[in-house]
């Protein structure tokens, strides 16, 4: 994966920086920094999904620590359990979303793979988000939103299974003539 992709900068800027790092008349000190795909229209959305999944993972860890240390004295055991459930599901599905984004960066994105990423993101917002608000505010009406997030998670996993089947089929056809 390119350093410029992770930094959110174009590869031309990285190339100019690399050219400047050479010393005097000799060859550049750094010949090639950015290995991997360039940011194009085809892989822009996977790059955004990669960032969102990584941020979601960050917040899952931060919220887990906050729940374990900052909310222990403020919430009862039931609400603290609900909060921790939200953290666990957010973390699991952040990792799954990260996997989907990395797979999408590697090649053409199948519709099922794209759908899987959207479903994991929506599931995190609906399922974990509603549980966070429920645990912190006691707004029990949000319990009706939580199953929608669960359905989004299920659809995400199902879509990932379909995408994996298509990827496996494509790989086995390429390897048949070798």
Short mmCIF file of N, CA and C in Angstrom, two decimals:
data_model
loop_
_atom_site.label_atom_id
_atom_site.label_comp_id
_atom_site.label_asym_id
_atom_site.label_seq_id
_atom_site.Cartn_x
_atom_site.Cartn_y
_atom_site.Cartn_z
N UNK A 1 0.85 -1.16 0.00
CA UNK A 1 0.00 0.00 0.00
C UNK A 1 0.90 1.22 0.00
N UNK A 2 0.54 2.25 -0.75
CA UNK A 2 1.43 3.39 -0.87
C UNK A 2 1.37 4.29 0.35
N UNK A 3 2.51 4.91 0.63
CA UNK A 3 2.55 5.87 1.73
C UNK A 3 1.67 7.06 1.41
N UNK A 4 1.62 7.45 0.13
CA UNK A 4 0.81 8.59 -0.24
C UNK A 4 -0.67 8.29 -0.07
N UNK A 5 -1.09 7.05 -0.28
CA UNK A 5 -2.49 6.68 -0.10
C UNK A 5 -2.87 6.81 1.36
N UNK A 6 -2.01 6.30 2.25
CA UNK A 6 -2.32 6.36 3.67
C UNK A 6 -2.29 7.79 4.18
N UNK A 7 -1.43 8.61 3.63
CA UNK A 7 -1.34 9.99 4.09
C UNK A 7 -2.39 10.87 3.45
N UNK A 8 -3.10 10.36 2.45
CA UNK A 8 -4.14 11.12 1.79
C UNK A 8 -3.59 12.14 0.81
N UNK A 9 -2.37 11.97 0.35
CA UNK A 9 -1.75 12.91 -0.57
C UNK A 9 -1.57 12.23 -1.92
N UNK A 10 -1.49 13.05 -2.96
CA UNK A 10 -1.27 12.51 -4.28
C UNK A 10 0.14 11.98 -4.44
N UNK A 11 0.33 11.07 -5.36
CA UNK A 11 1.65 10.47 -5.53
C UNK A 11 2.64 11.44 -6.16
N UNK A 12 2.17 12.47 -6.85
CA UNK A 12 3.08 13.44 -7.44
C UNK A 12 3.83 14.20 -6.34
N UNK A 13 3.13 14.54 -5.28
CA UNK A 13 3.78 15.24 -4.16
C UNK A 13 4.83 14.34 -3.52
N UNK A 14 4.52 13.07 -3.35
CA UNK A 14 5.48 12.13 -2.78
C UNK A 14 6.69 11.99 -3.69
N UNK A 15 6.47 11.93 -4.99
CA UNK A 15 7.58 11.80 -5.94
C UNK A 15 8.49 13.03 -5.88
N UNK A 16 7.88 14.24 -5.78
CA UNK A 16 8.70 15.46 -5.67
C UNK A 16 9.53 15.42 -4.40
N UNK A 17 8.94 14.97 -3.30
CA UNK A 17 9.67 14.88 -2.03
C UNK A 17 10.83 13.90 -2.16
N UNK A 18 10.60 12.78 -2.80
CA UNK A 18 11.66 11.78 -2.96
C UNK A 18 12.80 12.33 -3.81
N UNK A 19 12.46 13.09 -4.85
CA UNK A 19 13.49 13.65 -5.71
C UNK A 19 14.34 14.66 -4.94
N UNK A 20 13.74 15.41 -4.02
CA UNK A 20 14.47 16.40 -3.25
C UNK A 20 15.39 15.77 -2.22
N UNK A 21 15.13 14.53 -1.83
CA UNK A 21 15.94 13.91 -0.78
C UNK A 21 17.27 13.38 -1.30
N UNK A 22 17.46 13.36 -2.61
CA UNK A 22 18.76 12.93 -3.13
C UNK A 22 19.80 13.98 -2.78
N UNK A 23 21.01 13.72 -2.68
CA UNK A 23 21.98 14.72 -2.28
C UNK A 23 22.83 15.17 -3.44
N UNK A 24 22.88 16.44 -3.71
CA UNK A 24 23.77 17.02 -4.70
C UNK A 24 23.66 16.41 -6.07
N UNK A 25 24.84 15.99 -6.63
CA UNK A 25 24.89 15.46 -7.99
C UNK A 25 24.63 13.97 -8.06
N UNK A 26 24.67 13.27 -6.93
CA UNK A 26 24.52 11.82 -6.92
C UNK A 26 23.07 11.41 -7.09
N UNK A 27 22.87 10.10 -7.09
CA UNK A 27 21.50 9.60 -7.23
C UNK A 27 20.69 9.91 -5.97
N UNK A 28 19.37 9.95 -6.10
CA UNK A 28 18.53 10.22 -4.93
C UNK A 28 18.75 9.16 -3.86
N UNK A 29 18.65 9.59 -2.61
CA UNK A 29 18.79 8.66 -1.49
C UNK A 29 17.63 7.68 -1.45
N UNK A 30 16.47 8.15 -1.83
CA UNK A 30 15.27 7.31 -1.84
C UNK A 30 14.83 7.15 -3.28
N UNK A 31 14.85 5.94 -3.76
CA UNK A 31 14.49 5.71 -5.15
C UNK A 31 12.99 5.58 -5.31
N UNK A 32 12.34 4.86 -4.37
CA UNK A 32 10.92 4.60 -4.52
C UNK A 32 10.27 4.50 -3.15
N UNK A 33 9.37 5.43 -2.85
CA UNK A 33 8.68 5.41 -1.56
C UNK A 33 7.31 4.77 -1.70
N UNK A 34 6.61 5.13 -2.74
CA UNK A 34 5.21 4.72 -2.88
C UNK A 34 5.11 3.45 -3.71
N UNK A 35 5.01 2.31 -3.04
CA UNK A 35 4.80 1.04 -3.73
C UNK A 35 3.33 0.67 -3.60
N UNK A 36 2.73 0.24 -4.66
CA UNK A 36 1.33 -0.16 -4.57
C UNK A 36 0.45 0.72 -5.43
N UNK A 37 -0.85 0.60 -5.24
CA UNK A 37 -1.79 1.28 -6.11
C UNK A 37 -1.82 2.79 -5.86
N UNK A 38 -2.03 3.53 -6.94
CA UNK A 38 -2.25 4.97 -6.82
C UNK A 38 -3.71 5.20 -6.54
N UNK A 39 -4.02 6.35 -5.97
CA UNK A 39 -5.41 6.69 -5.72
C UNK A 39 -6.04 7.09 -7.04
N UNK A 40 -7.01 6.33 -7.48
CA UNK A 40 -7.74 6.62 -8.70
C UNK A 40 -9.22 6.57 -8.38
N UNK A 41 -10.04 6.91 -9.35
CA UNK A 41 -11.49 6.83 -9.16
C UNK A 41 -11.91 5.41 -8.79
N UNK A 42 -11.24 4.41 -9.34
CA UNK A 42 -11.61 3.02 -9.09
C UNK A 42 -11.33 2.58 -7.66
N UNK A 43 -10.27 3.11 -7.04
CA UNK A 43 -9.97 2.66 -5.68
C UNK A 43 -10.14 3.75 -4.64
N UNK A 44 -10.76 4.88 -5.00
CA UNK A 44 -10.99 5.95 -4.05
C UNK A 44 -11.95 5.51 -2.95
N UNK A 45 -13.05 4.87 -3.32
CA UNK A 45 -14.00 4.43 -2.30
C UNK A 45 -13.40 3.38 -1.37
N UNK A 46 -12.66 2.39 -1.87
CA UNK A 46 -12.01 1.47 -0.92
C UNK A 46 -11.06 2.19 0.03
N UNK A 47 -10.37 3.22 -0.46
CA UNK A 47 -9.46 3.97 0.42
C UNK A 47 -10.25 4.70 1.50
N UNK A 48 -11.40 5.23 1.15
CA UNK A 48 -12.25 5.89 2.14
C UNK A 48 -12.76 4.87 3.15
N UNK A 49 -13.17 3.71 2.66
CA UNK A 49 -13.63 2.65 3.56
C UNK A 49 -12.49 2.21 4.49
N UNK A 50 -11.28 2.15 3.98
CA UNK A 50 -10.13 1.78 4.80
C UNK A 50 -9.95 2.78 5.94
N UNK A 51 -10.03 4.06 5.62
CA UNK A 51 -9.90 5.09 6.65
C UNK A 51 -11.04 5.01 7.67
N UNK A 52 -12.26 4.87 7.17
CA UNK A 52 -13.41 4.80 8.08
C UNK A 52 -13.33 3.58 9.00
N UNK A 53 -12.93 2.44 8.44
CA UNK A 53 -12.80 1.23 9.25
C UNK A 53 -11.71 1.39 10.30
N UNK A 54 -10.60 2.00 9.93
CA UNK A 54 -9.52 2.22 10.89
C UNK A 54 -9.97 3.18 12.00
N UNK A 55 -10.69 4.23 11.62
CA UNK A 55 -11.21 5.16 12.63
C UNK A 55 -12.22 4.47 13.54
N UNK A 56 -13.05 3.63 12.98
CA UNK A 56 -14.01 2.89 13.78
C UNK A 56 -13.31 1.97 14.77
N UNK A 57 -12.24 1.32 14.34
CA UNK A 57 -11.45 0.49 15.25
C UNK A 57 -10.83 1.31 16.36
N UNK A 58 -10.32 2.49 16.00
CA UNK A 58 -9.75 3.39 17.01
C UNK A 58 -10.80 3.74 18.06
N UNK A 59 -11.99 4.13 17.60
CA UNK A 59 -13.04 4.52 18.54
C UNK A 59 -13.55 3.33 19.35
N UNK A 60 -13.52 2.14 18.79
CA UNK A 60 -13.91 0.96 19.56
C UNK A 60 -12.97 0.75 20.74
N UNK A 61 -11.68 0.91 20.50
CA UNK A 61 -10.70 0.76 21.58
C UNK A 61 -10.88 1.89 22.60
N UNK A 62 -11.02 3.13 22.12
CA UNK A 62 -11.18 4.27 23.02
C UNK A 62 -12.46 4.15 23.85
N UNK A 63 -13.56 3.78 23.21
CA UNK A 63 -14.82 3.64 23.94
C UNK A 63 -14.78 2.46 24.91
N UNK A 64 -14.08 1.41 24.54
CA UNK A 64 -13.93 0.28 25.45
C UNK A 64 -13.18 0.68 26.71
N UNK A 65 -12.12 1.45 26.54
CA UNK A 65 -11.35 1.93 27.70
C UNK A 65 -12.19 2.90 28.53
N UNK A 66 -12.93 3.77 27.85
CA UNK A 66 -13.81 4.71 28.55
C UNK A 66 -14.87 3.97 29.35
N UNK A 67 -15.45 2.95 28.75
CA UNK A 67 -16.46 2.16 29.45
C UNK A 67 -15.90 1.43 30.65
N UNK A 68 -14.72 0.86 30.48
CA UNK A 68 -14.11 0.08 31.57
C UNK A 68 -13.62 0.95 32.72
N UNK A 69 -13.16 2.16 32.40
CA UNK A 69 -12.57 3.00 33.44
C UNK A 69 -13.43 4.21 33.82
N UNK A 70 -14.05 4.83 32.84
CA UNK A 70 -14.80 6.06 33.12
C UNK A 70 -16.26 5.86 33.46
N UNK A 71 -16.85 4.77 33.00
CA UNK A 71 -18.28 4.58 33.23
C UNK A 71 -18.60 3.58 34.33
N UNK A 72 -17.60 2.89 34.81
CA UNK A 72 -17.83 1.84 35.81
C UNK A 72 -18.59 2.36 37.03
N UNK A 73 -18.25 3.55 37.49
CA UNK A 73 -18.90 4.12 38.67
C UNK A 73 -20.21 4.83 38.32
N UNK A 74 -20.44 5.14 37.05
CA UNK A 74 -21.61 5.92 36.65
C UNK A 74 -22.78 5.08 36.17
N UNK A 75 -22.50 3.92 35.60
CA UNK A 75 -23.56 3.08 35.05
C UNK A 75 -23.75 1.84 35.90
N UNK A 76 -24.98 1.38 35.93
CA UNK A 76 -25.26 0.13 36.61
C UNK A 76 -24.74 -1.03 35.78
N UNK A 77 -24.71 -2.23 36.34
CA UNK A 77 -24.17 -3.39 35.63
C UNK A 77 -24.89 -3.68 34.31
N UNK A 78 -26.22 -3.49 34.27
CA UNK A 78 -26.96 -3.78 33.04
C UNK A 78 -26.57 -2.82 31.92
N UNK A 79 -26.53 -1.53 32.21
CA UNK A 79 -26.19 -0.53 31.20
C UNK A 79 -24.71 -0.63 30.80
N UNK A 80 -23.86 -0.96 31.75
CA UNK A 80 -22.45 -1.15 31.43
C UNK A 80 -22.28 -2.36 30.51
N UNK A 81 -23.05 -3.41 30.74
CA UNK A 81 -23.03 -4.58 29.86
C UNK A 81 -23.48 -4.23 28.45
N UNK A 82 -24.52 -3.40 28.34
CA UNK A 82 -25.00 -2.95 27.03
C UNK A 82 -23.91 -2.15 26.32
N UNK A 83 -23.25 -1.27 27.06
CA UNK A 83 -22.17 -0.47 26.49
C UNK A 83 -21.04 -1.37 25.98
N UNK A 84 -20.66 -2.35 26.78
CA UNK A 84 -19.58 -3.26 26.38
C UNK A 84 -19.97 -4.12 25.17
N UNK A 85 -21.25 -4.49 25.08
CA UNK A 85 -21.72 -5.21 23.89
C UNK A 85 -21.54 -4.35 22.64
N UNK A 86 -21.87 -3.06 22.76
CA UNK A 86 -21.69 -2.14 21.63
C UNK A 86 -20.23 -2.07 21.22
N UNK A 87 -19.34 -1.99 22.21
CA UNK A 87 -17.90 -1.93 21.93
C UNK A 87 -17.44 -3.20 21.22
N UNK A 88 -17.85 -4.35 21.71
CA UNK A 88 -17.42 -5.63 21.11
C UNK A 88 -17.87 -5.73 19.66
N UNK A 89 -19.14 -5.44 19.41
CA UNK A 89 -19.63 -5.55 18.04
C UNK A 89 -18.98 -4.51 17.14
N UNK A 90 -18.73 -3.32 17.65
CA UNK A 90 -18.04 -2.32 16.84
C UNK A 90 -16.64 -2.79 16.49
N UNK A 91 -15.95 -3.36 17.45
CA UNK A 91 -14.59 -3.81 17.19
C UNK A 91 -14.56 -4.96 16.19
N UNK A 92 -15.40 -5.97 16.38
CA UNK A 92 -15.44 -7.10 15.45
C UNK A 92 -15.72 -6.63 14.03
N UNK A 93 -16.69 -5.75 13.91
CA UNK A 93 -17.10 -5.34 12.57
C UNK A 93 -16.19 -4.27 11.97
N UNK A 94 -15.44 -3.57 12.81
CA UNK A 94 -14.39 -2.68 12.28
C UNK A 94 -13.31 -3.52 11.60
N UNK A 95 -12.95 -4.64 12.23
CA UNK A 95 -11.96 -5.54 11.62
C UNK A 95 -12.48 -6.14 10.32
N UNK A 96 -13.75 -6.54 10.32
CA UNK A 96 -14.34 -7.09 9.10
C UNK A 96 -14.37 -6.03 8.00
N UNK A 97 -14.74 -4.81 8.35
CA UNK A 97 -14.80 -3.70 7.40
C UNK A 97 -13.40 -3.41 6.86
N UNK A 98 -12.41 -3.49 7.72
CA UNK A 98 -11.02 -3.30 7.31
C UNK A 98 -10.62 -4.36 6.29
N UNK A 99 -10.99 -5.60 6.54
CA UNK A 99 -10.71 -6.69 5.60
C UNK A 99 -11.35 -6.41 4.24
N UNK A 100 -12.59 -5.99 4.25
CA UNK A 100 -13.30 -5.68 3.01
C UNK A 100 -12.57 -4.56 2.26
N UNK A 101 -12.16 -3.52 2.96
CA UNK A 101 -11.47 -2.40 2.31
C UNK A 101 -10.14 -2.84 1.71
N UNK A 102 -9.39 -3.66 2.41
CA UNK A 102 -8.11 -4.15 1.89
C UNK A 102 -8.33 -5.02 0.66
N UNK A 103 -9.32 -5.91 0.71
CA UNK A 103 -9.63 -6.73 -0.46
C UNK A 103 -10.04 -5.87 -1.64
N UNK A 104 -10.80 -4.82 -1.39
CA UNK A 104 -11.25 -3.94 -2.46
C UNK A 104 -10.10 -3.17 -3.08
N UNK A 105 -9.07 -2.87 -2.30
CA UNK A 105 -7.91 -2.16 -2.85
C UNK A 105 -7.07 -3.05 -3.76
N UNK A 106 -7.19 -4.35 -3.59
CA UNK A 106 -6.34 -5.28 -4.34
C UNK A 106 -6.79 -5.52 -5.77
N UNK A 107 -8.01 -5.20 -6.11
CA UNK A 107 -8.46 -5.47 -7.46
C UNK A 107 -9.85 -4.93 -7.70
N UNK A 108 -10.45 -5.31 -8.82
CA UNK A 108 -11.79 -4.83 -9.14
C UNK A 108 -12.76 -5.19 -8.01
N UNK A 109 -13.59 -4.24 -7.67
CA UNK A 109 -14.51 -4.42 -6.55
C UNK A 109 -15.83 -5.00 -7.05
N UNK A 110 -16.15 -6.18 -6.55
CA UNK A 110 -17.43 -6.80 -6.87
C UNK A 110 -18.53 -6.09 -6.09
N UNK A 111 -19.72 -6.12 -6.64
CA UNK A 111 -20.86 -5.49 -5.98
C UNK A 111 -21.07 -6.06 -4.59
N UNK A 112 -20.92 -7.37 -4.43
CA UNK A 112 -21.12 -8.00 -3.13
C UNK A 112 -20.10 -7.50 -2.11
N UNK A 113 -18.87 -7.29 -2.54
CA UNK A 113 -17.83 -6.79 -1.64
C UNK A 113 -18.13 -5.35 -1.23
N UNK A 114 -18.55 -4.55 -2.19
CA UNK A 114 -18.91 -3.16 -1.91
C UNK A 114 -20.08 -3.11 -0.94
N UNK A 115 -21.09 -3.94 -1.18
CA UNK A 115 -22.26 -3.99 -0.30
C UNK A 115 -21.86 -4.40 1.11
N UNK A 116 -20.94 -5.33 1.22
CA UNK A 116 -20.47 -5.79 2.51
C UNK A 116 -19.88 -4.63 3.32
N UNK A 117 -19.06 -3.82 2.69
CA UNK A 117 -18.47 -2.67 3.38
C UNK A 117 -19.52 -1.68 3.85
N UNK A 118 -20.48 -1.38 2.99
CA UNK A 118 -21.55 -0.46 3.38
C UNK A 118 -22.37 -1.04 4.53
N UNK A 119 -22.64 -2.33 4.49
CA UNK A 119 -23.44 -2.97 5.55
C UNK A 119 -22.70 -2.97 6.88
N UNK A 120 -21.40 -3.24 6.87
CA UNK A 120 -20.65 -3.21 8.13
C UNK A 120 -20.64 -1.79 8.71
N UNK A 121 -20.45 -0.80 7.87
CA UNK A 121 -20.48 0.59 8.36
C UNK A 121 -21.84 0.97 8.91
N UNK A 122 -22.89 0.62 8.18
CA UNK A 122 -24.25 0.92 8.65
C UNK A 122 -24.57 0.15 9.93
N UNK A 123 -24.14 -1.09 10.00
CA UNK A 123 -24.39 -1.89 11.20
C UNK A 123 -23.72 -1.30 12.43
N UNK A 124 -22.50 -0.81 12.26
CA UNK A 124 -21.80 -0.18 13.39
C UNK A 124 -22.57 1.04 13.86
N UNK A 125 -23.02 1.87 12.92
CA UNK A 125 -23.78 3.06 13.30
C UNK A 125 -25.09 2.70 13.98
N UNK A 126 -25.85 1.79 13.38
CA UNK A 126 -27.17 1.47 13.90
C UNK A 126 -27.12 0.60 15.15
N UNK A 127 -26.36 -0.48 15.12
CA UNK A 127 -26.33 -1.41 16.24
C UNK A 127 -25.54 -0.82 17.41
N UNK A 128 -24.26 -0.58 17.18
CA UNK A 128 -23.43 -0.07 18.28
C UNK A 128 -23.86 1.33 18.69
N UNK A 129 -24.14 2.17 17.71
CA UNK A 129 -24.56 3.54 18.03
C UNK A 129 -25.80 3.60 18.89
N UNK A 130 -26.80 2.80 18.56
CA UNK A 130 -28.03 2.80 19.37
C UNK A 130 -27.77 2.25 20.77
N UNK A 131 -26.89 1.26 20.89
CA UNK A 131 -26.58 0.73 22.21
C UNK A 131 -25.78 1.72 23.05
N UNK A 132 -24.87 2.46 22.43
CA UNK A 132 -24.13 3.49 23.17
C UNK A 132 -25.10 4.53 23.75
N UNK A 133 -26.00 5.01 22.88
CA UNK A 133 -26.95 6.03 23.33
C UNK A 133 -27.89 5.47 24.39
N UNK A 134 -28.35 4.24 24.20
CA UNK A 134 -29.21 3.60 25.19
C UNK A 134 -28.51 3.49 26.54
N UNK A 135 -27.27 3.02 26.54
CA UNK A 135 -26.53 2.85 27.79
C UNK A 135 -26.27 4.18 28.50
N UNK A 136 -25.98 5.21 27.73
CA UNK A 136 -25.62 6.50 28.33
C UNK A 136 -26.83 7.35 28.70
N UNK A 137 -27.94 7.20 27.96
CA UNK A 137 -29.09 8.07 28.19
C UNK A 137 -30.30 7.34 28.76
N UNK A 138 -30.35 6.04 28.61
CA UNK A 138 -31.52 5.29 29.06
C UNK A 138 -32.69 5.41 28.09
N UNK A 139 -32.46 5.91 26.89
CA UNK A 139 -33.51 6.06 25.88
C UNK A 139 -33.86 4.68 25.31
N UNK A 140 -34.80 4.01 25.96
CA UNK A 140 -35.15 2.64 25.58
C UNK A 140 -35.80 2.53 24.20
N UNK A 141 -36.36 3.60 23.68
CA UNK A 141 -36.97 3.56 22.35
C UNK A 141 -35.93 3.23 21.28
N UNK A 142 -34.65 3.49 21.56
CA UNK A 142 -33.60 3.17 20.59
C UNK A 142 -33.39 1.67 20.45
N UNK A 143 -33.94 0.90 21.37
CA UNK A 143 -33.86 -0.55 21.26
C UNK A 143 -34.49 -1.06 19.97
N UNK A 144 -35.39 -0.28 19.39
CA UNK A 144 -36.02 -0.66 18.12
C UNK A 144 -35.06 -0.50 16.95
N UNK A 145 -34.05 0.34 17.09
CA UNK A 145 -33.08 0.58 16.01
C UNK A 145 -32.01 -0.51 15.99
N UNK A 146 -31.69 -1.03 17.15
CA UNK A 146 -30.60 -2.00 17.29
C UNK A 146 -30.73 -3.20 16.36
N UNK A 147 -31.92 -3.83 16.25
CA UNK A 147 -32.03 -4.98 15.34
C UNK A 147 -31.76 -4.63 13.87
N UNK A 148 -32.04 -3.39 13.49
CA UNK A 148 -31.72 -2.98 12.11
C UNK A 148 -30.21 -3.04 11.88
N UNK A 149 -29.46 -2.64 12.88
CA UNK A 149 -28.00 -2.76 12.79
C UNK A 149 -27.56 -4.21 12.74
N UNK A 150 -28.24 -5.06 13.51
CA UNK A 150 -27.94 -6.50 13.47
C UNK A 150 -28.20 -7.09 12.11
N UNK A 151 -29.30 -6.66 11.48
CA UNK A 151 -29.61 -7.13 10.12
C UNK A 151 -28.54 -6.65 9.15
N UNK A 152 -28.08 -5.41 9.32
CA UNK A 152 -27.01 -4.89 8.45
C UNK A 152 -25.74 -5.72 8.63
N UNK A 153 -25.40 -6.09 9.87
CA UNK A 153 -24.25 -6.96 10.10
C UNK A 153 -24.41 -8.29 9.37
N UNK A 154 -25.58 -8.89 9.52
CA UNK A 154 -25.83 -10.18 8.86
C UNK A 154 -25.71 -10.07 7.35
N UNK A 155 -26.27 -9.01 6.78
CA UNK A 155 -26.16 -8.80 5.33
C UNK A 155 -24.71 -8.57 4.92
N UNK A 156 -23.95 -7.89 5.76
CA UNK A 156 -22.53 -7.67 5.48
C UNK A 156 -21.77 -8.97 5.41
N UNK A 157 -22.01 -9.85 6.39
CA UNK A 157 -21.33 -11.15 6.39
C UNK A 157 -21.77 -12.01 5.21
N UNK A 158 -23.06 -11.98 4.90
CA UNK A 158 -23.56 -12.75 3.75
C UNK A 158 -22.96 -12.22 2.45
N UNK A 159 -22.91 -10.92 2.30
CA UNK A 159 -22.30 -10.32 1.10
C UNK A 159 -20.82 -10.66 1.00
N UNK A 160 -20.14 -10.68 2.13
CA UNK A 160 -18.72 -11.05 2.13
C UNK A 160 -18.55 -12.50 1.70
N UNK A 161 -19.45 -13.37 2.14
CA UNK A 161 -19.39 -14.78 1.72
C UNK A 161 -19.60 -14.91 0.22
N UNK A 162 -20.55 -14.16 -0.32
CA UNK A 162 -20.79 -14.18 -1.77
C UNK A 162 -19.56 -13.66 -2.51
N UNK A 163 -18.99 -12.56 -2.03
CA UNK A 163 -17.79 -11.99 -2.67
C UNK A 163 -16.63 -12.96 -2.59
N UNK A 164 -16.48 -13.65 -1.46
CA UNK A 164 -15.40 -14.63 -1.32
C UNK A 164 -15.58 -15.78 -2.29
N UNK A 165 -16.83 -16.20 -2.49
CA UNK A 165 -17.10 -17.26 -3.46
C UNK A 165 -16.74 -16.83 -4.87
N UNK A 166 -17.07 -15.59 -5.22
CA UNK A 166 -16.72 -15.08 -6.55
C UNK A 166 -15.21 -14.96 -6.70
N UNK A 167 -14.54 -14.50 -5.65
CA UNK A 167 -13.08 -14.38 -5.68
C UNK A 167 -12.43 -15.75 -5.82
N UNK A 168 -12.94 -16.73 -5.09
CA UNK A 168 -12.41 -18.09 -5.16
C UNK A 168 -12.61 -18.67 -6.56
N UNK A 169 -13.79 -18.44 -7.14
CA UNK A 169 -14.05 -18.92 -8.50
C UNK A 169 -13.10 -18.28 -9.50
N UNK A 170 -12.89 -16.98 -9.37
CA UNK A 170 -12.01 -16.26 -10.29
C UNK A 170 -10.57 -16.75 -10.15
N UNK A 171 -10.12 -16.98 -8.92
CA UNK A 171 -8.76 -17.44 -8.67
C UNK A 171 -8.56 -18.85 -9.20
N UNK A 172 -9.54 -19.73 -9.02
CA UNK A 172 -9.39 -21.11 -9.47
C UNK A 172 -9.38 -21.19 -10.99
N UNK A 173 -10.08 -20.29 -11.67
CA UNK A 173 -10.05 -20.29 -13.14
C UNK A 173 -8.70 -19.84 -13.67
N UNK A 174 -8.09 -18.87 -12.98
CA UNK A 174 -6.77 -18.40 -13.42
C UNK A 174 -5.70 -19.45 -13.19
N UNK A 175 -5.83 -20.22 -12.12
CA UNK A 175 -4.82 -21.22 -11.79
C UNK A 175 -4.98 -22.51 -12.56
N UNK A 176 -6.10 -22.71 -13.26
CA UNK A 176 -6.36 -23.98 -13.95
C UNK A 176 -5.38 -24.23 -15.09
N UNK A 177 -4.94 -23.18 -15.77
CA UNK A 177 -4.06 -23.38 -16.91
C UNK A 177 -2.59 -23.39 -16.54
N UNK A 178 -2.26 -23.15 -15.29
CA UNK A 178 -0.84 -23.09 -14.88
C UNK A 178 -0.24 -24.43 -14.71
#
